[in-house]
Amino acid sequence: GSVSVTASGGTAPYTYSWSNAAGTTATVTSLGAGTYTVTVTDANACTRTASTTVTQPNQLTATIGTTNVLCNNAGNGSITVSAPAGGHGTYEYSINGGSTWQSSGSFTSLSNATYNVQIRDAAYTGCSRTLNSALVISQPNVLSASIAPTNVSCAGGSNGAAALTVTGGTTPFTYAW
């Protein structure tokens, strides 16, 4: 933040004394949020004091929703960043640690990986916040099935069977013989 004071009246030149050791010029910069008081003194040692408050926006926040990949190597996972707040009211989002940014909080066609989800203030792009540095979009193991047959015991019989073992994928399973 910064604060400038304009002095008039009295007898120039003027000197400036800011509270919080902010400086001795008419303009002070690199200020944090807080109240600052300046005392202006003219050439006749007449003084005038004024105060102002430097504010800051609320911290950037948002909610993250995920959808994991439905089938192994399907690439259909997603991340949704919603309900952004703080900053100055316009936002940009990144899922690759800030390498690229977009105005939508919707990221689709994602594969099984770890993502670094960030939000930034679009009005002041230097203001960003990591929402989750290690968000995992997971996927199920490869779906596989094996059949163990039980042979018919006598010619012409009908006492054979087949037992199916399924691994991977996502339950519940459906079967069509």
PDB file of C-alpha atoms in Angstrom:
ATOM      1  CA  GLY A   1       0.000   0.000   0.000  1.00  0.00           C
ATOM      2  CA  SER A   2       0.935   3.631  -0.158  1.00  0.00           C
ATOM      3  CA  VAL A   3      -0.202   6.975   1.270  1.00  0.00           C
ATOM      4  CA  SER A   4       0.369  10.499  -0.044  1.00  0.00           C
ATOM      5  CA  VAL A   5      -0.262  13.747   1.766  1.00  0.00           C
ATOM      6  CA  THR A   6      -0.673  17.132   0.116  1.00  0.00           C
ATOM      7  CA  ALA A   7       0.318  20.045   2.326  1.00  0.00           C
ATOM      8  CA  SER A   8      -0.861  23.614   1.763  1.00  0.00           C
ATOM      9  CA  GLY A   9      -1.036  26.785   3.762  1.00  0.00           C
ATOM     10  CA  GLY A  10       1.493  27.829   6.341  1.00  0.00           C
ATOM     11  CA  THR A  11       4.970  28.563   5.065  1.00  0.00           C
ATOM     12  CA  ALA A  12       6.839  26.179   2.784  1.00  0.00           C
ATOM     13  CA  PRO A  13       8.980  24.137   2.846  1.00  0.00           C
ATOM     14  CA  TYR A  14       7.223  21.347   4.701  1.00  0.00           C
ATOM     15  CA  THR A  15       8.658  18.352   6.542  1.00  0.00           C
ATOM     16  CA  TYR A  16       6.837  15.101   7.096  1.00  0.00           C
ATOM     17  CA  SER A  17       7.016  12.636   9.939  1.00  0.00           C
ATOM     18  CA  TRP A  18       5.044   9.390   9.554  1.00  0.00           C
ATOM     19  CA  SER A  19       4.102   7.020  12.365  1.00  0.00           C
ATOM     20  CA  ASN A  20       5.315   3.430  12.265  1.00  0.00           C
ATOM     21  CA  ALA A  21       8.676   4.656  10.850  1.00  0.00           C
ATOM     22  CA  ALA A  22       7.036   4.746   7.422  1.00  0.00           C
ATOM     23  CA  GLY A  23       9.148   7.634   6.160  1.00  0.00           C
ATOM     24  CA  THR A  24       9.855  11.366   6.007  1.00  0.00           C
ATOM     25  CA  THR A  25       8.494  12.269   2.552  1.00  0.00           C
ATOM     26  CA  ALA A  26       5.040  13.316   1.372  1.00  0.00           C
ATOM     27  CA  THR A  27       4.473   9.830  -0.087  1.00  0.00           C
ATOM     28  CA  VAL A  28       5.260   6.561   1.679  1.00  0.00           C
ATOM     29  CA  THR A  29       5.120   3.198  -0.070  1.00  0.00           C
ATOM     30  CA  SER A  30       5.513  -0.513   0.632  1.00  0.00           C
ATOM     31  CA  LEU A  31       3.062  -0.288   3.512  1.00  0.00           C
ATOM     32  CA  GLY A  32       1.180  -3.104   5.116  1.00  0.00           C
ATOM     33  CA  ALA A  33      -2.400  -2.804   6.289  1.00  0.00           C
ATOM     34  CA  GLY A  34      -2.780  -0.463   9.247  1.00  0.00           C
ATOM     35  CA  THR A  35      -3.345   3.081  10.393  1.00  0.00           C
ATOM     36  CA  TYR A  36      -0.731   5.692   9.537  1.00  0.00           C
ATOM     37  CA  THR A  37      -0.420   9.169  11.012  1.00  0.00           C
ATOM     38  CA  VAL A  38       1.613  11.985   9.463  1.00  0.00           C
ATOM     39  CA  THR A  39       2.706  15.171  11.129  1.00  0.00           C
ATOM     40  CA  VAL A  40       3.376  17.981   8.665  1.00  0.00           C
ATOM     41  CA  THR A  41       5.577  20.806   9.924  1.00  0.00           C
ATOM     42  CA  ASP A  42       6.024  24.079   8.032  1.00  0.00           C
ATOM     43  CA  ALA A  43       9.026  26.447   8.031  1.00  0.00           C
ATOM     44  CA  ASN A  44       7.630  28.265  11.111  1.00  0.00           C
ATOM     45  CA  ALA A  45       7.332  25.010  13.122  1.00  0.00           C
ATOM     46  CA  CYS A  46       3.542  25.014  12.807  1.00  0.00           C
ATOM     47  CA  THR A  47       2.220  21.446  12.724  1.00  0.00           C
ATOM     48  CA  ARG A  48      -0.809  19.622  11.472  1.00  0.00           C
ATOM     49  CA  THR A  49      -1.535  15.924  11.981  1.00  0.00           C
ATOM     50  CA  ALA A  50      -3.678  13.633   9.815  1.00  0.00           C
ATOM     51  CA  SER A  51      -4.360   9.888   9.862  1.00  0.00           C
ATOM     52  CA  THR A  52      -5.516   7.369   7.324  1.00  0.00           C
ATOM     53  CA  THR A  53      -5.976   3.613   7.189  1.00  0.00           C
ATOM     54  CA  VAL A  54      -4.476   1.330   4.551  1.00  0.00           C
ATOM     55  CA  THR A  55      -6.714  -1.699   4.064  1.00  0.00           C
ATOM     56  CA  GLN A  56      -6.204  -5.050   2.435  1.00  0.00           C
ATOM     57  CA  PRO A  57      -8.607  -7.474   0.764  1.00  0.00           C
ATOM     58  CA  ASN A  58      -9.604 -10.695   2.484  1.00  0.00           C
ATOM     59  CA  GLN A  59      -7.464 -13.763   1.852  1.00  0.00           C
ATOM     60  CA  LEU A  60      -8.233 -15.702  -1.318  1.00  0.00           C
ATOM     61  CA  THR A  61     -10.310 -18.820  -0.654  1.00  0.00           C
ATOM     62  CA  ALA A  62     -12.322 -21.325  -2.695  1.00  0.00           C
ATOM     63  CA  THR A  63     -13.840 -24.788  -2.519  1.00  0.00           C
ATOM     64  CA  ILE A  64     -12.356 -27.679  -4.503  1.00  0.00           C
ATOM     65  CA  GLY A  65     -14.397 -30.578  -5.887  1.00  0.00           C
ATOM     66  CA  THR A  66     -12.946 -33.600  -7.679  1.00  0.00           C
ATOM     67  CA  THR A  67     -14.087 -36.493  -9.800  1.00  0.00           C
ATOM     68  CA  ASN A  68     -11.647 -39.374 -10.042  1.00  0.00           C
ATOM     69  CA  VAL A  69     -10.969 -41.177 -13.309  1.00  0.00           C
ATOM     70  CA  LEU A  70     -13.761 -43.723 -13.817  1.00  0.00           C
ATOM     71  CA  CYS A  71     -11.809 -46.410 -15.704  1.00  0.00           C
ATOM     72  CA  ASN A  72      -8.113 -47.149 -15.752  1.00  0.00           C
ATOM     73  CA  ASN A  73      -6.364 -44.745 -18.195  1.00  0.00           C
ATOM     74  CA  ALA A  74      -9.681 -43.159 -19.230  1.00  0.00           C
ATOM     75  CA  GLY A  75      -8.600 -39.538 -18.705  1.00  0.00           C
ATOM     76  CA  ASN A  76     -12.046 -38.420 -17.566  1.00  0.00           C
ATOM     77  CA  GLY A  77     -11.266 -36.996 -14.133  1.00  0.00           C
ATOM     78  CA  SER A  78     -12.049 -33.407 -13.204  1.00  0.00           C
ATOM     79  CA  ILE A  79     -11.314 -30.630 -10.725  1.00  0.00           C
ATOM     80  CA  THR A  80     -13.804 -27.857 -10.026  1.00  0.00           C
ATOM     81  CA  VAL A  81     -12.817 -24.755  -8.073  1.00  0.00           C
ATOM     82  CA  SER A  82     -15.935 -22.949  -6.866  1.00  0.00           C
ATOM     83  CA  ALA A  83     -17.155 -20.330  -4.387  1.00  0.00           C
ATOM     84  CA  PRO A  84     -14.101 -18.078  -4.703  1.00  0.00           C
ATOM     85  CA  ALA A  85     -13.851 -15.237  -2.214  1.00  0.00           C
ATOM     86  CA  GLY A  86     -11.406 -12.584  -1.096  1.00  0.00           C
ATOM     87  CA  GLY A  87      -9.169 -10.449  -3.232  1.00  0.00           C
ATOM     88  CA  HIS A  88     -10.840  -7.927  -5.507  1.00  0.00           C
ATOM     89  CA  GLY A  89     -13.600 -10.131  -6.920  1.00  0.00           C
ATOM     90  CA  THR A  90     -12.255 -11.523 -10.191  1.00  0.00           C
ATOM     91  CA  TYR A  91     -10.280 -14.741 -10.181  1.00  0.00           C
ATOM     92  CA  GLU A  92      -8.058 -17.030 -12.241  1.00  0.00           C
ATOM     93  CA  TYR A  93      -7.214 -20.664 -11.583  1.00  0.00           C
ATOM     94  CA  SER A  94      -4.309 -23.025 -12.192  1.00  0.00           C
ATOM     95  CA  ILE A  95      -3.816 -26.746 -11.618  1.00  0.00           C
ATOM     96  CA  ASN A  96      -0.161 -26.879 -12.664  1.00  0.00           C
ATOM     97  CA  GLY A  97       1.442 -24.737  -9.982  1.00  0.00           C
ATOM     98  CA  GLY A  98       0.849 -21.441 -11.785  1.00  0.00           C
ATOM     99  CA  SER A  99       2.436 -22.299 -15.152  1.00  0.00           C
ATOM    100  CA  THR A 100      -0.844 -21.478 -16.903  1.00  0.00           C
ATOM    101  CA  TRP A 101      -3.997 -19.711 -15.700  1.00  0.00           C
ATOM    102  CA  GLN A 102      -7.621 -19.665 -16.850  1.00  0.00           C
ATOM    103  CA  SER A 103     -10.717 -17.702 -15.877  1.00  0.00           C
ATOM    104  CA  SER A 104     -12.843 -20.833 -15.377  1.00  0.00           C
ATOM    105  CA  GLY A 105     -12.485 -22.995 -12.287  1.00  0.00           C
ATOM    106  CA  SER A 106     -13.438 -26.104 -14.298  1.00  0.00           C
ATOM    107  CA  PHE A 107     -10.711 -28.527 -15.386  1.00  0.00           C
ATOM    108  CA  THR A 108     -11.823 -31.647 -17.282  1.00  0.00           C
ATOM    109  CA  SER A 109     -10.335 -34.612 -19.146  1.00  0.00           C
ATOM    110  CA  LEU A 110      -7.773 -35.120 -16.391  1.00  0.00           C
ATOM    111  CA  SER A 111      -5.760 -38.274 -15.963  1.00  0.00           C
ATOM    112  CA  ASN A 112      -4.503 -40.021 -12.862  1.00  0.00           C
ATOM    113  CA  ALA A 113      -1.988 -37.527 -11.425  1.00  0.00           C
ATOM    114  CA  THR A 114      -1.193 -35.099  -8.617  1.00  0.00           C
ATOM    115  CA  TYR A 115      -2.218 -31.487  -9.210  1.00  0.00           C
ATOM    116  CA  ASN A 116      -1.165 -28.183  -7.591  1.00  0.00           C
ATOM    117  CA  VAL A 117      -4.391 -26.139  -7.433  1.00  0.00           C
ATOM    118  CA  GLN A 118      -4.053 -22.355  -7.114  1.00  0.00           C
ATOM    119  CA  ILE A 119      -6.268 -19.272  -7.228  1.00  0.00           C
ATOM    120  CA  ARG A 120      -5.165 -15.728  -7.971  1.00  0.00           C
ATOM    121  CA  ASP A 121      -6.686 -12.277  -8.001  1.00  0.00           C
ATOM    122  CA  ALA A 122      -7.163 -11.381 -11.680  1.00  0.00           C
ATOM    123  CA  ALA A 123      -6.947  -7.661 -10.837  1.00  0.00           C
ATOM    124  CA  TYR A 124      -3.604  -8.136  -9.036  1.00  0.00           C
ATOM    125  CA  THR A 125      -2.035 -11.265 -10.511  1.00  0.00           C
ATOM    126  CA  GLY A 126       0.816 -11.180  -8.000  1.00  0.00           C
ATOM    127  CA  CYS A 127      -1.720 -12.139  -5.322  1.00  0.00           C
ATOM    128  CA  SER A 128      -2.146 -15.899  -5.471  1.00  0.00           C
ATOM    129  CA  ARG A 129      -2.758 -18.706  -3.031  1.00  0.00           C
ATOM    130  CA  THR A 130      -2.210 -22.440  -3.212  1.00  0.00           C
ATOM    131  CA  LEU A 131      -5.459 -24.182  -2.333  1.00  0.00           C
ATOM    132  CA  ASN A 132      -4.000 -27.707  -2.476  1.00  0.00           C
ATOM    133  CA  SER A 133      -0.421 -28.456  -3.517  1.00  0.00           C
ATOM    134  CA  ALA A 134      -0.902 -32.217  -3.804  1.00  0.00           C
ATOM    135  CA  LEU A 135      -4.455 -32.939  -4.993  1.00  0.00           C
ATOM    136  CA  VAL A 136      -4.606 -36.497  -6.313  1.00  0.00           C
ATOM    137  CA  ILE A 137      -6.975 -37.570  -9.072  1.00  0.00           C
ATOM    138  CA  SER A 138      -6.950 -41.343  -8.784  1.00  0.00           C
ATOM    139  CA  GLN A 139      -8.077 -44.158 -11.036  1.00  0.00           C
ATOM    140  CA  PRO A 140      -9.142 -47.738 -10.363  1.00  0.00           C
ATOM    141  CA  ASN A 141      -6.831 -50.622 -11.094  1.00  0.00           C
ATOM    142  CA  VAL A 142      -7.116 -52.286 -14.496  1.00  0.00           C
ATOM    143  CA  LEU A 143     -10.304 -54.337 -14.747  1.00  0.00           C
ATOM    144  CA  SER A 144      -9.531 -57.991 -15.305  1.00  0.00           C
ATOM    145  CA  ALA A 145     -11.509 -61.192 -15.171  1.00  0.00           C
ATOM    146  CA  SER A 146     -10.564 -64.850 -15.128  1.00  0.00           C
ATOM    147  CA  ILE A 147     -12.788 -67.879 -15.534  1.00  0.00           C
ATOM    148  CA  ALA A 148     -12.219 -71.184 -13.756  1.00  0.00           C
ATOM    149  CA  PRO A 149     -14.227 -73.933 -15.524  1.00  0.00           C
ATOM    150  CA  THR A 150     -15.625 -77.074 -13.930  1.00  0.00           C
ATOM    151  CA  ASN A 151     -15.971 -79.671 -16.658  1.00  0.00           C
ATOM    152  CA  VAL A 152     -19.053 -81.849 -17.135  1.00  0.00           C
ATOM    153  CA  SER A 153     -18.502 -85.128 -15.287  1.00  0.00           C
ATOM    154  CA  CYS A 154     -20.153 -87.452 -17.843  1.00  0.00           C
ATOM    155  CA  ALA A 155     -20.770 -87.300 -21.561  1.00  0.00           C
ATOM    156  CA  GLY A 156     -24.157 -85.697 -22.213  1.00  0.00           C
ATOM    157  CA  GLY A 157     -24.308 -84.322 -18.652  1.00  0.00           C
ATOM    158  CA  SER A 158     -25.077 -80.787 -17.669  1.00  0.00           C
ATOM    159  CA  ASN A 159     -23.277 -80.354 -14.377  1.00  0.00           C
ATOM    160  CA  GLY A 160     -20.467 -78.100 -15.665  1.00  0.00           C
ATOM    161  CA  ALA A 161     -19.849 -74.659 -14.189  1.00  0.00           C
ATOM    162  CA  ALA A 162     -17.772 -71.558 -14.666  1.00  0.00           C
ATOM    163  CA  ALA A 163     -16.541 -69.394 -11.791  1.00  0.00           C
ATOM    164  CA  LEU A 164     -15.642 -65.806 -12.603  1.00  0.00           C
ATOM    165  CA  THR A 165     -13.055 -63.845 -10.600  1.00  0.00           C
ATOM    166  CA  VAL A 166     -12.982 -60.090 -11.182  1.00  0.00           C
ATOM    167  CA  THR A 167     -10.276 -57.695  -9.947  1.00  0.00           C
ATOM    168  CA  GLY A 168      -9.687 -54.000 -10.445  1.00  0.00           C
ATOM    169  CA  GLY A 169     -12.325 -51.679 -11.828  1.00  0.00           C
ATOM    170  CA  THR A 170     -15.000 -50.174  -9.610  1.00  0.00           C
ATOM    171  CA  THR A 171     -17.714 -52.139  -7.852  1.00  0.00           C
ATOM    172  CA  PRO A 172     -20.491 -53.039  -8.192  1.00  0.00           C
ATOM    173  CA  PHE A 173     -19.966 -55.209 -11.277  1.00  0.00           C
ATOM    174  CA  THR A 174     -22.622 -56.423 -13.685  1.00  0.00           C
ATOM    175  CA  TYR A 175     -22.310 -59.698 -15.599  1.00  0.00           C
ATOM    176  CA  ALA A 176     -23.734 -60.831 -18.923  1.00  0.00           C
ATOM    177  CA  TRP A 177     -23.175 -64.509 -19.812  1.00  0.00           C
TER     178      TRP A 177
END
